[in-house]
Amino acid sequence: MLDIKNLHAAVEGNAILKGINLTVKPGEVHAIMGPNGSGKSSLASVLAGRESYEVTDGSVDFLGKDLLDMSPEVRAREGLFLAFQYPVEIPGVSNINFLKTAVNEIRAYHGEPPMQAKAFLDMLKSKQKLMEFDANLMNRSLNEGFSGGEKKRNDIFQMAMLEPKLAIMDETDSGLDIDALRIVSAGVNKLRSKDNAFVIITHYQRLLEYIVPDFVHVLYNGRIVKSGTKELALELEEKGYDWLKEDIRLEEPVQ
Amino acid sequence: MTTATKHISFNEALPALFGAQFSANGWFAGREAALQQFLALGGIPTVKVEDWKYTNVVPFFKNDIQITLPEVPEVTAAQLEAAATLIPDAHRLVLVNGVLQQHLSQLPPAAQVTVSRLSEAGTQPAVELYFNQSPKINEHHFAQLNSALFNDGLFIEVKAKAIVEQPIQVIHLYAAGQSRLFNPRHLVVVNEGASVQIVESAAGLGLTDTVVINSVTESIVAERAQLSQYQLQTGGNQLRFINQNLVEQKGKSLYNNYTFTLTDSDFVRNNLNISLDEERTETHMYGFYIAAGTQVIDNHTSVDHRMPHCESNELYRGVLLDKATGVFNGKIYVHEDAQKTNAFQQNNNLVISPEATLFTKPQLEIFADDVKCSHGCTIGQVSEDALFYLRARGIGEAEARNLLVKAFAFDITAKVTIPAVRKHVEQIASQYLNA
Ligand SMILES: Nc1ncnc2c1ncn2[C@@H]1O[C@H](COP(=O)(O)OP(=O)(O)OP(=O)(O)O)[C@@H](O)[C@H]1O
Ligand SMILES: [Mg+2]
């Protein structure tokens, strides 16, 4: 589904991603962990198509197409979804109109007619139920004045509505209360199928107890320096990252 | 230098015309003095006059512009409905070339509001008290021209304690066979403890040439009274507007002004001057403009904080497209006695086209020491982060931009408290932004 090869990217001339290799197959859940500033959100941004990042080397194949060649909207329409670490507030754009526009633009891309009002509302209701998302937030401006946790939940709710093939969730757990974490995880688990995949960026093992990953990767200094199974997350939780940094220093030539 | 010659000829031609038709027109005795003051100020202002630096009006006053007394053609209800959007559940005053048309109007209850032609209101005590008395009216070129040449207009007086529930819609229609100057003149007096909302718009009737509407309104908001004025500048393509609204607020009064400029007109200049004469007043000014093509839209506002404990709040926003020009100038004077003043001003602009031009100038002059004042102006594009967020959800770039520009506008229209007006303005704004 997703095949990242030797991906290098820079912001304003600063190299941030320095050779990422990652393969995600349908049905899989991958967790990406790593210290602050290691490049996790940058990887997510590059995959979603943020224009401030310049890809300097490497390739990304998404469902047989060149992802890097697509505009952000085409990536979304092809089935990529990014739940943001910091969802933005957009005053004046109503949540519900925004969603309707997004759903219908994605449908139009696939040659489908716009959704009927009734069908849209039914879908809205069922996904609200799935994610236990407060219906009152639907009629407000997009994320405006939402609490930190509400913004995160709104992003996940959008994910449920848009039914992506590959969802990248950037620190969705930070800011969620204990109940919300459980609710959101249960929702994600229900969305999981053999046809879709998730890349979950997180700092904490706790989320991975709810959404059990098939693989765990450690991103450090723009590279994936270690990959393993869910046990790796437990080990990181216990020992932190220092032991990995030591290993890397031993491996790399001193600069 | 051809424009200079023409400009001189308008100013030079004026006294003779004035003598023939205007000097003895109606009850107002100050016409001659106003004419002299207009000429003393230099006549039609050139761009050398500070307040007219960015907007050159001289070409609008070519010597073929008619300034004779306007005729008033018969207008039918069907013509009215074709020319203007009627607000439901509102009182309605319709004027043709500045003259109130009873047969097209639905007056508010006489027990609450006195409405009459200004030309017939000369003996009203409120007219004697307030007409042509606004502070600084002598400093404004076009107000002086209006005082010399006005023919008619509205006199609206809301009785003390009268709460007028339904808004009063005022529709100004203009008809002329050739290029001409209209000088409508209005006086609005809201007495102690009264409350009223006035929604004004203007439209042309089959105009074949450009007309200049040099309108002056004086508005008095008495103690504890509330006045909301809406300027819906949504009409026609042959109209050029020079508007002046001089507002005086007395103690504990509330004044709201909404100015929406969403028009095909190639030139709009609004002057809103508010004088806070007594303590504990509250003032809100909201403006939104979309300028496209080669339009020039110019908003000049000023607020005089003369007394303590007054609060003024101003938010103007604009969208500039094509080769349009936008001007915003916001003056706030806080006089020495005006301690505990709160004065806020914001002007935000989206300059969509690289060929559009915007001049924005906040001018704060503060002579009291215990005040809270802030101002800010921004000129920019839509937020890249917001744009990316929408695109990352599958919304195409053009549509995403459109959503964000509308959001920028609807932040202002959301301040409108009359639902029908809000809907109307949002519809028109959408039309312009989709075009
Ligand atoms: N515009 C920019 N200019 C320079 N450096 C940048 C820019 N944007 C990001 N960076 C840098 O890129 C690095 C990676 O940032 P990124 O946000 O991807 O980290 P992260 O792994 O998501 O961290 P966190 O766990 O704190 O969310 C950081 O050092 C950051 O400062
Ligand atoms: Mg991050």
Short mmCIF file of C-alpha atoms and ligand atoms in Angstrom, two decimals, chain A residues 11-12 14 16 34-43 53 85-86 170-171 203 219, ligand 1:
data_model
loop_
_atom_site.label_atom_id
_atom_site.label_comp_id
_atom_site.label_asym_id
_atom_site.label_seq_id
_atom_site.Cartn_x
_atom_site.Cartn_y
_atom_site.Cartn_z
CA VAL A 11 12.71 22.64 5.33
CA GLU A 12 14.24 25.97 4.41
CA ASN A 14 17.66 22.19 6.75
CA ILE A 16 15.04 16.89 8.41
CA GLY A 34 10.95 8.63 18.76
CA PRO A 35 12.23 11.60 20.72
CA ASN A 36 10.96 15.15 20.25
CA GLY A 37 12.22 16.76 17.10
CA SER A 38 13.24 13.49 15.49
CA GLY A 39 11.09 14.08 12.41
CA LYS A 40 7.87 12.15 13.03
CA SER A 41 5.50 15.02 12.18
CA SER A 42 7.76 15.99 9.32
CA LEU A 43 7.35 12.53 7.83
CA TYR A 53 8.87 20.58 2.83
CA GLN A 85 -0.72 16.79 15.82
CA TYR A 86 -2.09 20.35 15.96
CA ASP A 170 0.07 12.13 14.68
CA GLU A 171 0.02 12.00 18.48
CA HIS A 203 5.12 8.85 22.58
CA LEU A 219 12.58 7.44 14.33
N1 LIG C 1 10.24 25.41 9.31
C1 LIG C 1 11.24 24.79 9.93
N2 LIG C 1 12.49 25.31 9.91
C2 LIG C 1 13.51 24.70 10.54
N3 LIG C 1 13.38 23.56 11.22
C3 LIG C 1 12.16 22.98 11.25
C4 LIG C 1 11.04 23.56 10.62
N4 LIG C 1 9.97 22.76 10.83
C5 LIG C 1 10.44 21.72 11.57
N5 LIG C 1 11.73 21.86 11.82
C6 LIG C 1 12.58 20.96 12.62
O1 LIG C 1 12.45 19.65 12.17
C7 LIG C 1 12.69 18.77 13.23
C8 LIG C 1 11.62 17.69 13.25
O2 LIG C 1 10.40 18.26 13.66
P1 LIG C 1 9.10 17.38 13.81
O3 LIG C 1 7.97 18.28 14.09
O4 LIG C 1 8.98 16.50 12.64
O5 LIG C 1 9.46 16.53 15.10
P2 LIG C 1 8.61 15.42 15.83
O6 LIG C 1 9.38 14.18 15.77
O7 LIG C 1 7.23 15.37 15.33
O8 LIG C 1 8.64 15.96 17.34
P3 LIG C 1 7.52 15.95 18.50
O9 LIG C 1 7.64 14.62 19.15
O10 LIG C 1 7.99 17.00 19.43
O11 LIG C 1 6.21 16.20 17.90
C9 LIG C 1 12.74 19.59 14.49
O12 LIG C 1 14.06 19.75 14.91
C10 LIG C 1 12.15 20.91 14.06
O13 LIG C 1 12.67 21.97 14.79
#
